[in-house]
Coordinates of C-alpha atoms in Angstrom, one line a residue:
M16 CA 24.4 -6.6 -58.9
D17 CA 24.7 -5.2 -55.5
Q18 CA 25.9 -7.5 -52.7
P19 CA 25.4 -7.4 -49.0
N20 CA 28.3 -5.7 -47.3
I21 CA 28.2 -7.4 -43.9
P22 CA 30.9 -6.2 -41.4
S23 CA 32.7 -8.8 -39.3
Q24 CA 30.6 -9.8 -36.4
K25 CA 32.0 -9.7 -32.8
T26 CA 30.5 -10.9 -29.6
V27 CA 28.8 -8.0 -27.9
P28 CA 29.8 -7.8 -24.2
P29 CA 26.6 -7.9 -22.0
A30 CA 27.4 -4.4 -20.5
L31 CA 27.7 -2.9 -24.0
A32 CA 24.6 -4.7 -25.3
S33 CA 22.7 -3.2 -22.3
H34 CA 23.8 0.3 -23.1
L35 CA 23.1 -0.1 -26.9
A36 CA 19.6 -1.4 -26.2
P37 CA 17.9 2.1 -26.2
L38 CA 19.4 2.6 -29.7
A39 CA 18.7 -0.8 -31.1
R40 CA 15.6 0.3 -33.0
Y41 CA 17.7 2.7 -35.0
L42 CA 20.7 0.4 -35.4
E43 CA 18.5 -2.3 -36.9
R44 CA 16.9 0.0 -39.5
D45 CA 18.4 -0.3 -42.9
D46 CA 17.5 3.3 -43.8
V47 CA 19.3 4.9 -40.9
L48 CA 22.7 6.5 -41.6
E49 CA 23.7 8.3 -38.4
I50 CA 22.6 8.2 -34.8
C51 CA 23.7 11.3 -32.8
I52 CA 23.3 12.1 -29.1
N53 CA 24.2 15.8 -28.3
R54 CA 22.9 15.9 -24.8
P55 CA 21.0 13.8 -22.3
G56 CA 17.3 13.1 -23.1
E57 CA 17.3 13.2 -26.9
V58 CA 18.7 11.6 -30.0
F59 CA 19.0 12.7 -33.6
V60 CA 18.6 10.1 -36.3
E61 CA 19.4 10.7 -40.0
D62 CA 17.9 8.4 -42.5
T63 CA 18.1 8.1 -46.3
V64 CA 14.7 9.7 -46.9
G65 CA 13.7 12.4 -44.4
G66 CA 17.0 13.7 -43.2
W67 CA 17.4 14.4 -39.5
E68 CA 14.7 13.5 -36.9
Q69 CA 14.8 14.8 -33.3
I70 CA 13.5 12.2 -30.9
A71 CA 12.9 12.5 -27.2
A72 CA 14.7 9.7 -25.3
P73 CA 14.3 10.3 -21.5
E74 CA 16.0 6.9 -20.8
L75 CA 19.3 8.5 -22.0
S76 CA 20.1 10.3 -18.8
Y77 CA 23.5 11.7 -18.1
S78 CA 24.4 8.9 -15.7
F79 CA 23.3 6.4 -18.4
L80 CA 25.4 8.1 -21.0
Q81 CA 28.4 8.1 -18.6
G82 CA 28.0 4.3 -18.3
F83 CA 27.7 4.0 -22.1
V84 CA 30.9 5.9 -22.6
A85 CA 32.7 3.7 -20.0
T86 CA 31.6 0.5 -21.6
V87 CA 32.6 1.7 -25.1
G88 CA 36.0 2.7 -23.7
T89 CA 36.4 -0.7 -22.1
F90 CA 35.4 -2.5 -25.4
S91 CA 37.8 -0.4 -27.5
R92 CA 40.5 -0.4 -24.9
Q93 CA 40.6 3.4 -24.6
Q94 CA 40.6 5.6 -21.6
V95 CA 38.0 8.4 -21.5
N96 CA 38.3 10.9 -18.7
E97 CA 38.7 14.6 -18.1
T98 CA 42.2 14.5 -19.4
T99 CA 41.5 12.5 -22.5
P100 CA 37.8 13.2 -23.3
L101 CA 37.8 12.1 -26.9
L102 CA 37.3 8.5 -28.2
S103 CA 37.2 7.3 -31.8
G104 CA 36.5 3.6 -32.4
S105 CA 34.2 0.9 -33.7
L106 CA 31.2 -1.0 -32.3
P107 CA 30.9 -4.8 -32.6
Q108 CA 28.7 -4.7 -35.8
G109 CA 31.1 -2.4 -37.6
E110 CA 29.5 1.0 -36.7
R111 CA 32.0 3.8 -36.3
I112 CA 31.6 5.8 -33.0
Q113 CA 33.0 9.2 -32.0
I114 CA 32.6 10.4 -28.4
V115 CA 33.4 13.8 -26.9
C116 CA 33.0 14.2 -23.1
P117 CA 33.4 17.1 -20.7
P118 CA 35.4 19.3 -20.4
A119 CA 35.7 19.2 -24.2
V120 CA 31.9 19.7 -24.3
P121 CA 29.9 21.7 -21.6
A122 CA 29.4 20.1 -18.2
G123 CA 26.4 17.8 -18.3
A124 CA 26.6 17.1 -22.0
V125 CA 28.0 14.1 -23.9
S126 CA 28.4 13.9 -27.7
I127 CA 28.0 10.5 -29.2
T128 CA 28.0 10.0 -33.0
I129 CA 27.4 6.5 -34.5
R130 CA 27.8 6.0 -38.2
K131 CA 26.3 2.8 -39.6
P132 CA 28.3 0.9 -42.2
A133 CA 27.0 0.7 -45.7
Q134 CA 24.5 -2.3 -46.0
R135 CA 25.4 -3.1 -49.6
S136 CA 28.4 -2.6 -52.0
F137 CA 27.8 -1.6 -55.6
S138 CA 29.7 -2.3 -58.8
L139 CA 30.5 0.5 -61.2
D140 CA 27.7 -0.7 -63.5
D141 CA 25.3 -0.5 -60.6
L142 CA 26.3 3.1 -60.0
L143 CA 26.0 3.9 -63.6
G144 CA 22.5 2.5 -63.7
Q145 CA 21.5 4.5 -60.6
G146 CA 22.4 7.7 -62.5
M147 CA 25.6 8.4 -60.6
F148 CA 27.2 10.0 -63.6
A149 CA 24.1 11.8 -65.0
E150 CA 25.3 15.3 -63.9
V151 CA 29.0 15.3 -64.5
E152 CA 30.3 18.7 -65.5
N153 CA 33.6 19.9 -66.8
A154 CA 35.5 22.6 -64.8
P155 CA 33.3 25.7 -65.0
T156 CA 34.2 28.5 -67.4
A157 CA 31.5 30.9 -66.2
L158 CA 30.0 32.0 -62.9
S159 CA 27.4 29.7 -61.5
A160 CA 23.8 31.1 -61.4
E161 CA 24.2 31.2 -57.6
D162 CA 27.4 33.3 -57.7
A163 CA 26.0 35.5 -60.4
A164 CA 22.9 36.2 -58.3
L165 CA 25.1 37.0 -55.2
L166 CA 27.3 39.3 -57.3
E167 CA 24.2 41.2 -58.4
L168 CA 23.2 41.7 -54.8
H169 CA 26.7 42.7 -53.9
R170 CA 26.9 45.3 -56.7
A171 CA 23.4 46.6 -55.7
K172 CA 24.8 47.0 -52.1
D173 CA 21.8 45.0 -50.8
W174 CA 23.8 43.8 -47.9
R175 CA 21.1 42.1 -45.9
A176 CA 19.9 40.0 -48.9
F177 CA 23.5 39.4 -50.0
L178 CA 24.5 38.0 -46.6
H179 CA 21.3 36.0 -46.2
E180 CA 21.8 34.3 -49.6
A181 CA 25.6 33.8 -48.9
V182 CA 24.8 32.0 -45.7
L183 CA 22.1 29.8 -47.4
A184 CA 24.6 29.1 -50.2
K185 CA 27.1 27.9 -47.6
K186 CA 29.7 30.4 -48.5
N187 CA 32.7 30.6 -46.1
I188 CA 32.4 34.0 -44.4
L189 CA 35.3 35.7 -42.5
V190 CA 34.5 38.6 -40.2
S191 CA 37.5 40.8 -39.8
G192 CA 38.2 43.7 -37.5
S193 CA 40.2 45.0 -34.5
T194 CA 39.6 44.1 -30.9
G195 CA 36.2 45.4 -29.7
S196 CA 35.0 46.1 -33.3
G197 CA 32.0 43.8 -33.0
K198 CA 33.2 40.7 -34.9
T199 CA 31.6 38.2 -32.6
T200 CA 28.4 40.3 -32.4
F201 CA 28.2 40.3 -36.2
S202 CA 28.9 36.6 -36.4
K203 CA 26.0 35.9 -34.0
A204 CA 23.7 37.9 -36.3
L205 CA 24.4 35.6 -39.2
I206 CA 24.0 32.2 -37.5
P207 CA 20.2 32.4 -37.2
L208 CA 20.0 32.5 -41.0
I209 CA 21.3 28.9 -41.2
P210 CA 18.5 26.4 -41.9
A211 CA 17.2 24.7 -38.8
Q212 CA 17.7 21.2 -40.2
E213 CA 21.4 21.5 -40.4
R214 CA 23.8 19.9 -37.9
L215 CA 26.2 22.4 -36.5
L216 CA 29.5 22.0 -34.6
T217 CA 31.3 24.8 -32.8
I218 CA 34.8 25.0 -31.4
E219 CA 35.4 27.7 -28.9
D220 CA 37.6 28.5 -25.9
T221 CA 34.6 30.0 -24.1
V222 CA 31.0 29.4 -25.0
E223 CA 29.9 32.6 -26.8
L224 CA 28.1 31.7 -30.0
E225 CA 24.3 31.4 -29.7
L226 CA 22.8 28.8 -32.0
P227 CA 19.0 28.5 -32.2
Q228 CA 19.2 25.4 -34.3
P229 CA 18.4 22.2 -32.4
N230 CA 21.1 19.8 -33.7
V231 CA 24.2 21.5 -32.2
V232 CA 27.4 20.2 -30.5
R233 CA 29.5 22.8 -28.7
M234 CA 33.2 21.7 -28.3
I235 CA 35.6 23.6 -26.0
Y236 CA 39.4 23.8 -25.9
S237 CA 41.6 25.5 -23.4
K238 CA 43.5 28.5 -24.7
G239 CA 47.2 27.9 -24.3
G240 CA 46.8 24.3 -23.2
Q241 CA 46.2 25.4 -19.6
G242 CA 43.1 23.3 -19.0
E243 CA 42.7 19.8 -17.6
A244 CA 41.8 18.3 -21.0
Q245 CA 44.8 17.6 -23.2
V246 CA 43.0 18.5 -26.4
T247 CA 43.9 21.1 -29.0
V248 CA 41.9 22.8 -31.7
R249 CA 43.3 20.4 -34.2
D250 CA 42.1 17.4 -32.1
L251 CA 38.6 18.8 -32.0
L252 CA 38.6 19.6 -35.7
E253 CA 39.6 16.0 -36.4
S254 CA 36.9 14.8 -34.1
A255 CA 34.4 17.1 -35.8
L256 CA 35.0 15.4 -39.2
R257 CA 33.7 12.1 -37.7
M258 CA 30.6 13.7 -36.3
R259 CA 28.6 14.3 -39.5
P260 CA 28.7 18.1 -39.5
D261 CA 26.9 20.3 -42.0
R262 CA 29.0 23.2 -40.8
I263 CA 31.9 23.7 -38.4
F264 CA 32.5 27.0 -36.7
L265 CA 35.8 27.9 -35.1
Q266 CA 35.4 31.0 -32.9
E267 CA 38.5 32.8 -34.1
L268 CA 41.4 32.2 -36.4
R269 CA 44.4 33.3 -34.4
D270 CA 47.2 30.7 -34.6
A271 CA 48.6 27.7 -36.6
S272 CA 45.3 25.9 -36.1
A273 CA 43.9 28.2 -38.9
F274 CA 45.5 25.9 -41.4
Y275 CA 43.7 22.8 -40.2
Y276 CA 40.4 24.7 -40.0
L277 CA 40.7 25.8 -43.6
R278 CA 41.7 22.3 -44.6
N279 CA 38.5 21.0 -43.0
V280 CA 36.5 23.7 -44.8
N281 CA 38.0 22.4 -48.0
T282 CA 36.8 18.9 -47.4
G283 CA 33.1 19.6 -48.1
H284 CA 32.1 21.3 -44.9
G285 CA 31.5 24.8 -46.3
G286 CA 29.3 27.5 -44.8
S287 CA 31.7 28.4 -42.0
I288 CA 31.5 31.8 -40.2
T289 CA 34.6 32.8 -38.2
T290 CA 36.6 35.9 -37.2
I291 CA 40.1 37.2 -37.5
H292 CA 42.0 40.3 -36.3
A293 CA 42.9 42.5 -39.3
E294 CA 42.4 46.1 -40.5
S295 CA 41.0 45.4 -44.0
A296 CA 39.8 42.6 -46.2
A297 CA 43.1 42.5 -48.0
L298 CA 45.0 42.4 -44.7
A299 CA 42.7 39.6 -43.5
F300 CA 44.1 37.4 -46.3
E301 CA 47.6 38.5 -45.4
Q302 CA 47.0 37.6 -41.7
L303 CA 45.6 34.2 -42.7
A304 CA 48.7 33.5 -44.8
L305 CA 50.9 34.3 -41.8
L306 CA 48.9 31.9 -39.6
V307 CA 49.1 29.2 -42.2
K308 CA 52.9 29.7 -42.3
E309 CA 53.0 29.1 -38.6
S310 CA 51.7 25.6 -38.9
D311 CA 53.9 22.6 -39.5
A312 CA 52.0 21.7 -42.7
G313 CA 52.1 25.2 -44.1
R314 CA 55.7 26.1 -43.2
D315 CA 57.1 24.9 -46.5
L316 CA 54.4 26.4 -48.7
K317 CA 55.2 29.5 -50.7
R318 CA 53.3 32.7 -49.7
N319 CA 51.7 33.1 -53.2
E320 CA 50.6 29.4 -53.0
I321 CA 49.0 30.0 -49.6
K322 CA 47.2 33.1 -50.8
D323 CA 45.9 31.3 -53.9
M324 CA 44.6 28.6 -51.6
L325 CA 43.0 31.2 -49.3
Y326 CA 41.2 33.0 -52.1
Q327 CA 39.7 29.6 -53.1
M328 CA 38.5 28.8 -49.6
V329 CA 37.3 32.1 -48.2
D330 CA 34.3 33.5 -50.2
V331 CA 33.3 36.6 -48.2
V332 CA 35.1 38.9 -45.9
V333 CA 33.1 41.4 -43.9
Q334 CA 35.4 44.2 -42.5
I335 CA 34.1 45.7 -39.2
T336 CA 35.4 49.1 -37.9
K337 CA 34.7 50.8 -34.6
T338 CA 34.1 54.5 -35.1
E339 CA 33.0 57.4 -32.9
A340 CA 29.5 56.9 -34.4
G341 CA 29.6 53.2 -33.5
R342 CA 30.4 49.9 -35.1
R343 CA 30.3 50.0 -38.9
V344 CA 30.8 47.6 -41.8
R345 CA 33.6 49.2 -43.8
E346 CA 34.0 46.7 -46.6
V347 CA 32.4 43.5 -47.9
Y348 CA 34.7 41.4 -50.1
F349 CA 33.2 39.0 -52.7
D350 CA 35.0 38.1 -55.9
P351 CA 33.9 34.8 -57.5
S352 CA 35.5 35.8 -60.8
R353 CA 39.0 35.6 -59.1
K354 CA 38.2 32.1 -57.9
L355 CA 37.0 31.1 -61.3
A356 CA 40.1 32.4 -63.0
Q357 CA 42.3 30.4 -60.7
T358 CA 40.5 27.1 -61.5
S359 CA 40.0 27.7 -65.3

């Protein structure tokens, strides 16, 4: 039988209680899972039934959110400022909170993600009775219907339909090409195909990606560590995992952070769209392998092990070339049979 899972209670300091008051109606609801503030004046609430709801909240002004961040920092004994703009902690009733402030987000924005703790704990028998094991499958021995349909579109060279369905299927797409070939332009053309109800997080050194979806957090790092904020791509990727993303976009794979990005993609946050400098789809995998080898975690991995991992994680490679006639897609890599053979 399920039992209440009540977190340890702490006294809520008056200043923190005052700043939590506008969110109390959501914190008190049993059906609410996540409460996210991406910018002043609005809040996104995810519940167990309807998914995300966007709610106007004019009381959440920028100055109010600054005070909120300061009180959470005091409560959790962490400094939050322009040098250390990230905070990960807990609230008095057991909620997890992740905060990202400028300059790691655009000026005038504050990202606050609150994850409520589970209200009940369940036994294995409870989970069995709820149908938890009703759809257990063995390792696949044939292509899924989804991959088979994509393969048909690929063979038919129906590229618009193929890319549209690949985005909807949350395939990881790598756009490859030389400098000035149009990689970012092509990436921007794919992003509007993502369903509007998804929560998207971007990690860029300059804000370039245009996202029409409403539930978006843009995070910014300084190339070469030259900015005031002492945050790296890896720091932002780790923060992103605590911010309830449906997809995480890294602007470009170009250094050892590629390993951590690919690791995040492999933790259930598929559907990424990113770019890399390479002259063909095959060389894109080679370049990725080199970047992984540059990382501390990937240094001791063998090259064939890395490439096997990459073929599992990257589903589609679109190769862009700049010609005298203009920018052209030269190659579209998609080989689900290779991935299947590696896991069978």
